[in-house]
PDB file of C-alpha atoms and ligand atoms in Angstrom:
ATOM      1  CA  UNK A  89     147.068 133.763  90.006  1.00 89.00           C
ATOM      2  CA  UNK A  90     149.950 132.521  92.687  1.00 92.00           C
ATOM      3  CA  UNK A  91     150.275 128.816  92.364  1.00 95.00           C
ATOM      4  CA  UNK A  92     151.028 126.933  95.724  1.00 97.00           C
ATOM      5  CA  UNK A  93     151.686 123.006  95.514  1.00 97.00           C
ATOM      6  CA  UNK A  94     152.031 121.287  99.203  1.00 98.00           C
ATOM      7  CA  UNK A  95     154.408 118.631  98.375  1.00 97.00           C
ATOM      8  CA  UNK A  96     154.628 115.017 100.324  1.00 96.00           C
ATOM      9  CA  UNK A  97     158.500 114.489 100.482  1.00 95.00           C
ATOM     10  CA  UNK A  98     158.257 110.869 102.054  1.00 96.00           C
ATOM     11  CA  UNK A  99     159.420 110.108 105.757  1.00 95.00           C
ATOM     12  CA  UNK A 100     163.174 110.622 105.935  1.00 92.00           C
ATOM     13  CA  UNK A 101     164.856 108.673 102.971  1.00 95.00           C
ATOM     14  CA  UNK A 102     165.226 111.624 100.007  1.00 95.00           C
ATOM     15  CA  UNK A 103     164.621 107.801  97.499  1.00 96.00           C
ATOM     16  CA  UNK A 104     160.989 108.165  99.173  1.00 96.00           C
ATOM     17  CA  UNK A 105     160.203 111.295  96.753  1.00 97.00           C
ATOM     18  CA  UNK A 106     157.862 110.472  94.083  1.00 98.00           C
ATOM     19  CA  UNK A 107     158.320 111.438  90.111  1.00 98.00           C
ATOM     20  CA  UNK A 108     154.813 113.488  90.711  1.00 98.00           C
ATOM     21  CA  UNK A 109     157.085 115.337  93.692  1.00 97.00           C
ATOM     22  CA  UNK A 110     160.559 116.249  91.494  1.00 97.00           C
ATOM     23  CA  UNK A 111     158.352 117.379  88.722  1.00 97.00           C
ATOM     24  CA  UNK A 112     156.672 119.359  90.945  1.00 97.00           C
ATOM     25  CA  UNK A 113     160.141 120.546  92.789  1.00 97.00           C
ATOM     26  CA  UNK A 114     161.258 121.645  89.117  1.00 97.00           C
ATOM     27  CA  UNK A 115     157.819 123.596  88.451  1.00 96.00           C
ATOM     28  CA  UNK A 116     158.274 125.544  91.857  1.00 96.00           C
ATOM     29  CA  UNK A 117     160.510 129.285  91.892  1.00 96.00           C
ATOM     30  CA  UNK A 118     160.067 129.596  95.753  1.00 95.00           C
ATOM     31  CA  UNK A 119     160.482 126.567  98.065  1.00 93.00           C
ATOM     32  CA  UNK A 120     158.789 127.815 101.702  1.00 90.00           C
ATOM     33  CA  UNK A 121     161.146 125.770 104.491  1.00 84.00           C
ATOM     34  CA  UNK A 122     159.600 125.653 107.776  1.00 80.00           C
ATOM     35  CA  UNK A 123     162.151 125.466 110.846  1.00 74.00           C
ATOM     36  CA  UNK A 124     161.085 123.773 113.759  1.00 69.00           C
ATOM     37  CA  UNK A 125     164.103 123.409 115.440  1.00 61.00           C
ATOM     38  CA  UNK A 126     165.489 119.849 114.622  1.00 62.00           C
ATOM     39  CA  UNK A 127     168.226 121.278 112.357  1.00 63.00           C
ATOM     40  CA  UNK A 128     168.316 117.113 110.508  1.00 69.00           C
ATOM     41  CA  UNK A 129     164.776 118.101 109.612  1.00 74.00           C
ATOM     42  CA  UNK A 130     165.841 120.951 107.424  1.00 76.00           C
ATOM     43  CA  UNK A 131     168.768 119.482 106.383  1.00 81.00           C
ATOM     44  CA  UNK A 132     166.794 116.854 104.804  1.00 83.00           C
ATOM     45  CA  UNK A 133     164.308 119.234 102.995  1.00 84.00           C
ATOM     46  CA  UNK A 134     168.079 120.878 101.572  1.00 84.00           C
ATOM     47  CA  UNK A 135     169.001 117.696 100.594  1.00 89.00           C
ATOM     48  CA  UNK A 136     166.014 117.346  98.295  1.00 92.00           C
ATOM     49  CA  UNK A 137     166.005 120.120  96.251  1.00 90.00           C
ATOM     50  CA  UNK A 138     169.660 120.146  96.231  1.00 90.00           C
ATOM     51  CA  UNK A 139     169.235 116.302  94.822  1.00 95.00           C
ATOM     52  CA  UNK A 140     166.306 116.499  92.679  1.00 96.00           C
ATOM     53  CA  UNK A 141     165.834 120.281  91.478  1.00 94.00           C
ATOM     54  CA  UNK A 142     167.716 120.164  88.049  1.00 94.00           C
ATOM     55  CA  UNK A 143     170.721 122.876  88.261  1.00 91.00           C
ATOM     56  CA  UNK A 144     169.230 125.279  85.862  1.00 92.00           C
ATOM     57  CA  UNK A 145     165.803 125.805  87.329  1.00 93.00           C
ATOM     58  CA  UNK A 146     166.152 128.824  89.094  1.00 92.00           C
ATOM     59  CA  UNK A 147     164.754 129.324  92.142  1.00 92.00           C
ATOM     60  CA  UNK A 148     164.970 130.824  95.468  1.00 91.00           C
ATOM     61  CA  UNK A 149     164.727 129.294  99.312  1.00 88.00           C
ATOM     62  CA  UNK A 150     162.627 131.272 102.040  1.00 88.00           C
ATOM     63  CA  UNK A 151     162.900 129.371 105.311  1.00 83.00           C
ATOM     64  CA  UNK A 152     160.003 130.458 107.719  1.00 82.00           C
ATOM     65  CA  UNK A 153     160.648 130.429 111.923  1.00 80.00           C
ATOM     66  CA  UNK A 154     157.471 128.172 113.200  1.00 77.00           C
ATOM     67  CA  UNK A 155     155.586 130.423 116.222  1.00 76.00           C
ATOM     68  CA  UNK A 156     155.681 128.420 119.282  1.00 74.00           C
ATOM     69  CA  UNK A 157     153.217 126.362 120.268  1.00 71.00           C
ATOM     70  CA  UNK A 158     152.294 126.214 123.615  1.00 68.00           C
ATOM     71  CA  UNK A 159     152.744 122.351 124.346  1.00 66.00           C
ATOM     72  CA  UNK A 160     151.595 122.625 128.144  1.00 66.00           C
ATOM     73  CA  UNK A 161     148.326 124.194 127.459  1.00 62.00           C
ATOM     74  CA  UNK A 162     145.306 122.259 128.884  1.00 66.00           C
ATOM     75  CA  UNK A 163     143.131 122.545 126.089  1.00 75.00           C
ATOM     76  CA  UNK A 164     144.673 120.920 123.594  1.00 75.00           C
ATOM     77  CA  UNK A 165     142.290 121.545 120.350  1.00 78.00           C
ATOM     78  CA  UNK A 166     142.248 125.408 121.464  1.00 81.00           C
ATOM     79  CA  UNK A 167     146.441 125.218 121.458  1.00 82.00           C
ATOM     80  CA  UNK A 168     146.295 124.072 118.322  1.00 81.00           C
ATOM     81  CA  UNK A 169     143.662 126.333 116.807  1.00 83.00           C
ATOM     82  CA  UNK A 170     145.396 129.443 118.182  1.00 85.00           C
ATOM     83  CA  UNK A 171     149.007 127.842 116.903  1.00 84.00           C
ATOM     84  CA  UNK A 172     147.332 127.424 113.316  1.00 86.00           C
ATOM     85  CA  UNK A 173     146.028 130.718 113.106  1.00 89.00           C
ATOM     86  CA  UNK A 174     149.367 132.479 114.451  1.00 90.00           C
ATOM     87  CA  UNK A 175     151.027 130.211 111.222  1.00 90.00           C
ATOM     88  CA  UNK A 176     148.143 131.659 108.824  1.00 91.00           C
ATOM     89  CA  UNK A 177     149.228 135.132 110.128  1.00 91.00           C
ATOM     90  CA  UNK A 178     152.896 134.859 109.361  1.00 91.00           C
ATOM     91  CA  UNK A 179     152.429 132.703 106.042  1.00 91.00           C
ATOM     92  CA  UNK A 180     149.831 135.306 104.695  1.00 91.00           C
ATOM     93  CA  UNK A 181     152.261 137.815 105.232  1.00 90.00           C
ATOM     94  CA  UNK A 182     155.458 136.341 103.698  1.00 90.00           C
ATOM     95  CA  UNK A 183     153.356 134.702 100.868  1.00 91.00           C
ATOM     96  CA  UNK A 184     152.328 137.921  99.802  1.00 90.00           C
ATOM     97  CA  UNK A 185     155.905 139.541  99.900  1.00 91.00           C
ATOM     98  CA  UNK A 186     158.011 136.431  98.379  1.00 91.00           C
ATOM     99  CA  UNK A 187     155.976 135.501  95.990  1.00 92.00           C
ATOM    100  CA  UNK A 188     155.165 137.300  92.955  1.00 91.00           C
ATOM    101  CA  UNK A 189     151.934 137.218  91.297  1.00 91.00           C
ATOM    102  CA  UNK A 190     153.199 134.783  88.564  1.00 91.00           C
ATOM    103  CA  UNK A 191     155.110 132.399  90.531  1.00 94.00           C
ATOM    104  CA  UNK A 192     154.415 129.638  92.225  1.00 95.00           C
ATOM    105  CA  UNK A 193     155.700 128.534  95.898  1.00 96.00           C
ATOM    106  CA  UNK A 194     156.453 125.273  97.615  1.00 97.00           C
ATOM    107  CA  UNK A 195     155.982 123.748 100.839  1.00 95.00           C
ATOM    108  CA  UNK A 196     157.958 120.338 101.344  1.00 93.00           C
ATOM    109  CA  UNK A 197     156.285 118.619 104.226  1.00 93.00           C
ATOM    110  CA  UNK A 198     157.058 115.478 105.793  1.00 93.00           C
ATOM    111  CA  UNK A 199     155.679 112.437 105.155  1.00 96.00           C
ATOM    112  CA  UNK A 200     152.160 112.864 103.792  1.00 98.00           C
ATOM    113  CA  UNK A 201     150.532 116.265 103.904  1.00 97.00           C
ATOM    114  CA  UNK A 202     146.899 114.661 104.816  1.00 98.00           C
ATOM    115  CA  UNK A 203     148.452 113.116 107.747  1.00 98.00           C
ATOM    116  CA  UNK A 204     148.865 114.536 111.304  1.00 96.00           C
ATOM    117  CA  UNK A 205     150.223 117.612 109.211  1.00 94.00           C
ATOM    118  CA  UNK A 206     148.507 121.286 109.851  1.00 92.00           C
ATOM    119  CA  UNK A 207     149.753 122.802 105.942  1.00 95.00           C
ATOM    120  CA  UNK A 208     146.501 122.515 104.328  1.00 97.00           C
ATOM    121  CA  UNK A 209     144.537 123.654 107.462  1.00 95.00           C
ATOM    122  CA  UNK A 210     146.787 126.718 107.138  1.00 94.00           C
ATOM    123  CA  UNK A 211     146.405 127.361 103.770  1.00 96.00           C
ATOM    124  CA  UNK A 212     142.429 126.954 103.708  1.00 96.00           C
ATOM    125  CA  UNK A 213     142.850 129.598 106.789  1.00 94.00           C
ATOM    126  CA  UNK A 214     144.431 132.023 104.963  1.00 95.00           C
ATOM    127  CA  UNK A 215     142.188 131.452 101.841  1.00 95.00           C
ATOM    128  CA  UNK A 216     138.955 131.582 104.452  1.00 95.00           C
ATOM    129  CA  UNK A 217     140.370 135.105 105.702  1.00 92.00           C
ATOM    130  CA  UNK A 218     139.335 136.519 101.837  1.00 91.00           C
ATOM    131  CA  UNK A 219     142.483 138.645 101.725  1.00 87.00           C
ATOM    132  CA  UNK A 220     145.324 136.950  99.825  1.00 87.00           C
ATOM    133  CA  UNK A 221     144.943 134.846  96.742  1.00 90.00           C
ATOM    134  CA  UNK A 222     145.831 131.876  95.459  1.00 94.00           C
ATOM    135  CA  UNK A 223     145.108 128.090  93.927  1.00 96.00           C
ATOM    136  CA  UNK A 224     146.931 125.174  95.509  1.00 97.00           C
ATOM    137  CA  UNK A 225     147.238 120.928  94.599  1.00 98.00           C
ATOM    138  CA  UNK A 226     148.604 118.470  97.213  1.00 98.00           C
ATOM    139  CA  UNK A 227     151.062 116.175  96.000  1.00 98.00           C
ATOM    140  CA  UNK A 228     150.726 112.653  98.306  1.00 98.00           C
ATOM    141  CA  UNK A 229     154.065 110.859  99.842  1.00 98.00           C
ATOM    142  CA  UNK A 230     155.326 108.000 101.616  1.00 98.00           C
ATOM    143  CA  UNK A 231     153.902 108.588 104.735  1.00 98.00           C
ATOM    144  CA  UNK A 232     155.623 107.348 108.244  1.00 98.00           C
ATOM    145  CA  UNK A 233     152.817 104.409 108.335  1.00 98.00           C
ATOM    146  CA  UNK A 234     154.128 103.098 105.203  1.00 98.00           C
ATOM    147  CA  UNK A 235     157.465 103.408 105.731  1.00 98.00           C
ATOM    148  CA  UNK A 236     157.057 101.768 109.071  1.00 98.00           C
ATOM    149  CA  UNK A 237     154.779  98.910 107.778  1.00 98.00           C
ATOM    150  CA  UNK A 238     157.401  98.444 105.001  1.00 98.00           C
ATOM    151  CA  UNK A 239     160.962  98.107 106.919  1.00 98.00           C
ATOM    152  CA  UNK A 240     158.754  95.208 109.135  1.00 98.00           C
ATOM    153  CA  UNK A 241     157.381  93.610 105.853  1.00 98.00           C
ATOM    154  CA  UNK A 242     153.745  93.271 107.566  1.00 97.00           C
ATOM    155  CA  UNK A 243     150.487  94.498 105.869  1.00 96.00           C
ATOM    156  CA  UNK A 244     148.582  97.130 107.762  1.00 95.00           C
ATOM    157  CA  UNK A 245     145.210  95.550 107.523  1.00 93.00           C
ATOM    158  CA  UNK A 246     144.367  91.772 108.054  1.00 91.00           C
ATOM    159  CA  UNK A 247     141.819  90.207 106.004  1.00 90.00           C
ATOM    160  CA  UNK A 248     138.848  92.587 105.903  1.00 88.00           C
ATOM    161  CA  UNK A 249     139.870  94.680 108.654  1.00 89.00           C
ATOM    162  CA  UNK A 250     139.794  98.328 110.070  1.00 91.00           C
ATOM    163  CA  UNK A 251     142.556 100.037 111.052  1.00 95.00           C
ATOM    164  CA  UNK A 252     142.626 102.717 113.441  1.00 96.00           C
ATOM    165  CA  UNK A 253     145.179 105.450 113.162  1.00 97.00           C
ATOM    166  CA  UNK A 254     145.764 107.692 116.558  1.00 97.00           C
ATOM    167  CA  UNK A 255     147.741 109.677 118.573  1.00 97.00           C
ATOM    168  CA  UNK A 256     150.140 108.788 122.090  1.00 97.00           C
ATOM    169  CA  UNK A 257     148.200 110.953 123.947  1.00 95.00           C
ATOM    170  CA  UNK A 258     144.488 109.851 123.131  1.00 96.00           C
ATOM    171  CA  UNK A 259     145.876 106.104 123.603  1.00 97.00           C
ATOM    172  CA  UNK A 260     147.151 107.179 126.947  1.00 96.00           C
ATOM    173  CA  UNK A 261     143.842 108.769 127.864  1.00 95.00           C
ATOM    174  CA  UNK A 262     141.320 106.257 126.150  1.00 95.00           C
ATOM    175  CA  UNK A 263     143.519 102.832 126.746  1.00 95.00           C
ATOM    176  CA  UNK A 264     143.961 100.218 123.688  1.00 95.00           C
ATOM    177  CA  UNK A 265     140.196 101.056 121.496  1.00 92.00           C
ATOM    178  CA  UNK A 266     137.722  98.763 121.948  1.00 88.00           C
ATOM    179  CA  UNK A 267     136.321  97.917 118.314  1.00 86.00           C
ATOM    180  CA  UNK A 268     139.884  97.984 116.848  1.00 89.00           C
ATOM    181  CA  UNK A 269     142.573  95.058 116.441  1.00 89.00           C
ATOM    182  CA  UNK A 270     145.208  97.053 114.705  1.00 97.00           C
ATOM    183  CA  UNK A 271     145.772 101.006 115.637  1.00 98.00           C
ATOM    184  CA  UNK A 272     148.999 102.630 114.596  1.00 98.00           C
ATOM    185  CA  UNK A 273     150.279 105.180 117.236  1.00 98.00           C
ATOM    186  CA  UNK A 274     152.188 108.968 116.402  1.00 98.00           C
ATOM    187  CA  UNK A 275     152.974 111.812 118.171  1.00 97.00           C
ATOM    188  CA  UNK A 276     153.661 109.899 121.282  1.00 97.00           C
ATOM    189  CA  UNK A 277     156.517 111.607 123.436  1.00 95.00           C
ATOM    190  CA  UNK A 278     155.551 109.655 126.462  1.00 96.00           C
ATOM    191  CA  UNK A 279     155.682 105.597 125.326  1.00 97.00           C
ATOM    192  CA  UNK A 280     152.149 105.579 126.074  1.00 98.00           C
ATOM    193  CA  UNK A 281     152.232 101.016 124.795  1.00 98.00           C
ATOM    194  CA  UNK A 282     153.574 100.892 128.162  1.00 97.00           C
ATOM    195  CA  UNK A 283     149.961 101.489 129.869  1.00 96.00           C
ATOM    196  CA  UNK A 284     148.729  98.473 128.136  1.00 97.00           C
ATOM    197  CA  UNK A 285     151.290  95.488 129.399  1.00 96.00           C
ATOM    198  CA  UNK A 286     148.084  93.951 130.804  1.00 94.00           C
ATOM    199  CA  UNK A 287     146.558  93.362 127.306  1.00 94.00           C
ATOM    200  CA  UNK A 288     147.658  90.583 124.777  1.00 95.00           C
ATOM    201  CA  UNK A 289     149.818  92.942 121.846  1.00 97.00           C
ATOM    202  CA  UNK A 290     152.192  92.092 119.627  1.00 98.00           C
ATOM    203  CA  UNK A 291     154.561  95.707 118.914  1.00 98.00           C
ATOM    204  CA  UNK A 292     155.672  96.758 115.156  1.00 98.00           C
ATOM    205  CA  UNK A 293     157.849  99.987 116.696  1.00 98.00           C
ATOM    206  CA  UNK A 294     160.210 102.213 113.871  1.00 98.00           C
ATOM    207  CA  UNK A 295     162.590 105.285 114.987  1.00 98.00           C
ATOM    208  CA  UNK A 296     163.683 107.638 112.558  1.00 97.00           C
ATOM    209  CA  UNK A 297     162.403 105.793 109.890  1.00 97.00           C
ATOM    210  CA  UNK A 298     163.623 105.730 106.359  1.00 96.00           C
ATOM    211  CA  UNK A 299     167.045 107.207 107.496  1.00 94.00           C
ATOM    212  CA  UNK A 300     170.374 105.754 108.429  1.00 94.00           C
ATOM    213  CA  UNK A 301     169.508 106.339 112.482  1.00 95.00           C
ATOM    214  CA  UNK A 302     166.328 104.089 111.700  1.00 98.00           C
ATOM    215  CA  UNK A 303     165.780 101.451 114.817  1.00 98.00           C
ATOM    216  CA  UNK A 304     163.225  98.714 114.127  1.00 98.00           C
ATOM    217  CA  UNK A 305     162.033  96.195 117.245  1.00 98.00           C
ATOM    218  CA  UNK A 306     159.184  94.536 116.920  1.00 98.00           C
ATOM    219  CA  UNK A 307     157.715  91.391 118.919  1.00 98.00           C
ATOM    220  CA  UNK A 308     155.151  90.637 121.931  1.00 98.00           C
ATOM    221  CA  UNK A 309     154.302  94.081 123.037  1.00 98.00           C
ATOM    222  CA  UNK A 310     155.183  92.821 127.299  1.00 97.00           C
ATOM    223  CA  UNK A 311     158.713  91.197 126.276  1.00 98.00           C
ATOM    224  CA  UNK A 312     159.863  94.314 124.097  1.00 98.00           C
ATOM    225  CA  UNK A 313     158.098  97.270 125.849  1.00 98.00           C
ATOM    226  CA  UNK A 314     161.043  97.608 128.637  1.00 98.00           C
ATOM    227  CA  UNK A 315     163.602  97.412 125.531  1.00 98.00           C
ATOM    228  CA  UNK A 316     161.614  99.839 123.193  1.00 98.00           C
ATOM    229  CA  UNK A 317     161.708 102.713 125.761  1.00 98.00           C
ATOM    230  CA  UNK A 318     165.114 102.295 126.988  1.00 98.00           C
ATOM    231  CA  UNK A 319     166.644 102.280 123.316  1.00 98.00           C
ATOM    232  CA  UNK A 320     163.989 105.556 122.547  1.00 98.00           C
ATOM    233  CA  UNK A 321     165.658 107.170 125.445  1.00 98.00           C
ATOM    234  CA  UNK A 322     168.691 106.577 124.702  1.00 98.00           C
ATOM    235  CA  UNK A 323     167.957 107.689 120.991  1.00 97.00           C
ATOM    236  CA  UNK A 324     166.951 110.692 121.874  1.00 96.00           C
ATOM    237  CA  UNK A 325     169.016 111.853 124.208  1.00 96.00           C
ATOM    238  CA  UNK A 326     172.327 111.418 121.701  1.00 95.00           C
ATOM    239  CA  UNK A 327     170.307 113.048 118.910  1.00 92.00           C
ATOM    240  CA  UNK A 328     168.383 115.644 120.747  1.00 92.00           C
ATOM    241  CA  UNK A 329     165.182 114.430 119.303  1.00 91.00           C
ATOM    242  CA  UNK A 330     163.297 111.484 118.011  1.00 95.00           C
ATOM    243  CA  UNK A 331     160.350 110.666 115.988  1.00 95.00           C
ATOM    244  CA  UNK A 332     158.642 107.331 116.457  1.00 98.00           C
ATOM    245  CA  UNK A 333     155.703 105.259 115.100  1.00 98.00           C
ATOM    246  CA  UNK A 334     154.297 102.231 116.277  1.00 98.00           C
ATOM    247  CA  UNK A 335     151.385  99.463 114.955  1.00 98.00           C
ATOM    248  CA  UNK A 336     149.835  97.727 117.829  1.00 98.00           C
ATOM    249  CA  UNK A 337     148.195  94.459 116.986  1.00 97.00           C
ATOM    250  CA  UNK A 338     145.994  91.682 118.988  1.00 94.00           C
ATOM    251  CA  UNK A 339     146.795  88.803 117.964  1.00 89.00           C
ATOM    252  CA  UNK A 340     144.873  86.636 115.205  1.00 82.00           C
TER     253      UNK A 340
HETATM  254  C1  SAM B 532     153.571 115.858 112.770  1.00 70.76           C
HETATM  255  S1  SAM B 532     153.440 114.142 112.422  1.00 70.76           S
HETATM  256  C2  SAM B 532     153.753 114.138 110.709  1.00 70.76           C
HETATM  257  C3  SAM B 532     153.420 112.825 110.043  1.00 70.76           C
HETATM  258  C4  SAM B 532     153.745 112.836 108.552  1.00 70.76           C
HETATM  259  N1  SAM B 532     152.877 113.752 107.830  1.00 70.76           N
HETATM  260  C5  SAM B 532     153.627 111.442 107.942  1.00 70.76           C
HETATM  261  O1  SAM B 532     152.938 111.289 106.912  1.00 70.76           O
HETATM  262  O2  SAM B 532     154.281 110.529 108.449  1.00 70.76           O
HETATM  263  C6  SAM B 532     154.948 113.595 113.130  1.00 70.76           C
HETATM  264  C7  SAM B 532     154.843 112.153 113.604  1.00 70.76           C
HETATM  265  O3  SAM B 532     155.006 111.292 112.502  1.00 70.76           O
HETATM  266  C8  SAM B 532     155.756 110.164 112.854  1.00 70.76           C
HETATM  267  N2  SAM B 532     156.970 110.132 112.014  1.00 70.76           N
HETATM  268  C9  SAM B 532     157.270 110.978 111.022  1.00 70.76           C
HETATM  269  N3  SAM B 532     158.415 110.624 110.422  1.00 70.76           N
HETATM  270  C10 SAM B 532     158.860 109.527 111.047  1.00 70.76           C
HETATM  271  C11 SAM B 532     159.988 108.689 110.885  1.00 70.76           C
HETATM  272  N4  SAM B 532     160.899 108.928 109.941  1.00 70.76           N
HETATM  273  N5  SAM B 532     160.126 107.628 111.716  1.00 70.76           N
HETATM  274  C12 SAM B 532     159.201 107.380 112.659  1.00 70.76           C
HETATM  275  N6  SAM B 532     158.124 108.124 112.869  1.00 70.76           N
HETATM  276  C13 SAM B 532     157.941 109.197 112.072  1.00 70.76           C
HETATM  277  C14 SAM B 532     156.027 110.276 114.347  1.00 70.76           C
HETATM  278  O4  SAM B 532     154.992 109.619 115.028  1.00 70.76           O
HETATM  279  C15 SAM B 532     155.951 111.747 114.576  1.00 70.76           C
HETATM  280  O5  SAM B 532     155.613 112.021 115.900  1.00 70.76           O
END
């Protein structure tokens, strides 16, 4: 039976990789590379085989061309469903011609696979559709949270609290939540902290985190906001692309 492992490679710094991940690297013959465009992305995922796969393990490198996603759909759910199935079309496909029925494949995804991350949907997809084979095991990594929560030394949680992770766009459209006192933000293209100036926040913000572009500001969420989205801007413009995470936090 084909072997897949999904493999958590941490959130930009190749020291994030966990000794359950390089033994895992050095039990894999074909590492699947997604490219998504942001060419330091890939590089990274290079970097970490190159790095950690010993030099006699053979194996071989099949990078994979991500279909586009239609980001201006309306619907977003329905985007994402049709997206996800157009994935489990071209994955079935090159899983069943790369990979032989001995071997076992790799995908290398960012941060941790259970978070904000569409591999395992895939792969249950393709499994669902009956026709092509195969046993898989997630391997967990340092996921963006963590690495953010770490380079500002602050705990997640406070004493007995929840924590509410979410997205730019659902802050944007629901405001700060009502039950929560600390809610990390991702996938937010559009500053969406800058809606809630009128509310009493303090701002734990990371760029590129884990990697030597990483920008860290952090402070009352109406003396910082301006500062945040100007250097994000600027970021992003010089590098062509940016990923950010933020914790939002009422005060004590
Ligand atoms: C598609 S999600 C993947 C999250 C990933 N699975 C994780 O565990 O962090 C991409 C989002 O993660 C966040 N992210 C990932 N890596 C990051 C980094 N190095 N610095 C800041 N934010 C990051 C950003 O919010 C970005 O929009």
């Amino acid at each position: 039976m084909r072997q897949l492992r999904v493999i958590g490679i941490g959130a930009g710094d190749p020291e994030h990789v966990t000794i359950q991940g390089i033994r895992a690297l050095n039990r894999t013959d074909v590492f699947f590379v997604i490219e998504k465009g942001a060419q330091d992305l890939v590089a990274l995922r290079r970097e970490i085989t190159a790095r950690y796969v010993e030099p006699n393990h053979r194996h071989r490198v099949c990078e994979i061309s991500d279909p586009r996603r239609d980001r201006e759909a309306g619907a977003y759910r329905e985007a994402v469903e049709d997206w996800r199935a157009r994935r489990a079309d071209l994955w079935s496909l090159l899983l069943a011609s790369e990979l032989g029925e001995q071997e076992s494949g790799a995908f290398l995804v960012w941060g941790d696979p259970s978070l904000y991350d569409s591999t395992i949907a895939v792969l249950e997809e393709i499994l669902a559709r009956g026709t092509f084979a195969f046993e898989y095991e997630v391997i967990p990594g340092i996921s963006s949270v963590h690495a953010l929560t770490a380079r500002h030394r602050v705990p997640l949680n406070r004493v007995g609290g929840a924590v509410q992770i979410t997205t730019g766009r659902r802050l944007a459209q629901y405001g700060f939540p009502a039950e929560a006192d600390d809610v990390v933000v991702m996938l937010d293209a559009n500053c969406s902290f800058t809606r809630l100036l009128g509310e009493e926040l303090e701002i734990f913000w990371g760029a590129y985190l884990g990697t030597e572009d990483e920008i860290l500001i952090s402070g009352p969420l109406r003396d910082v906001a301006e500062e945040i989205e100007q250097r994000r801007g600027d970021a992003r413009r010089q590098k062509g692309w940016i990923m950010d995470t933020y914790l939002l936090r009422r005060p004590s």
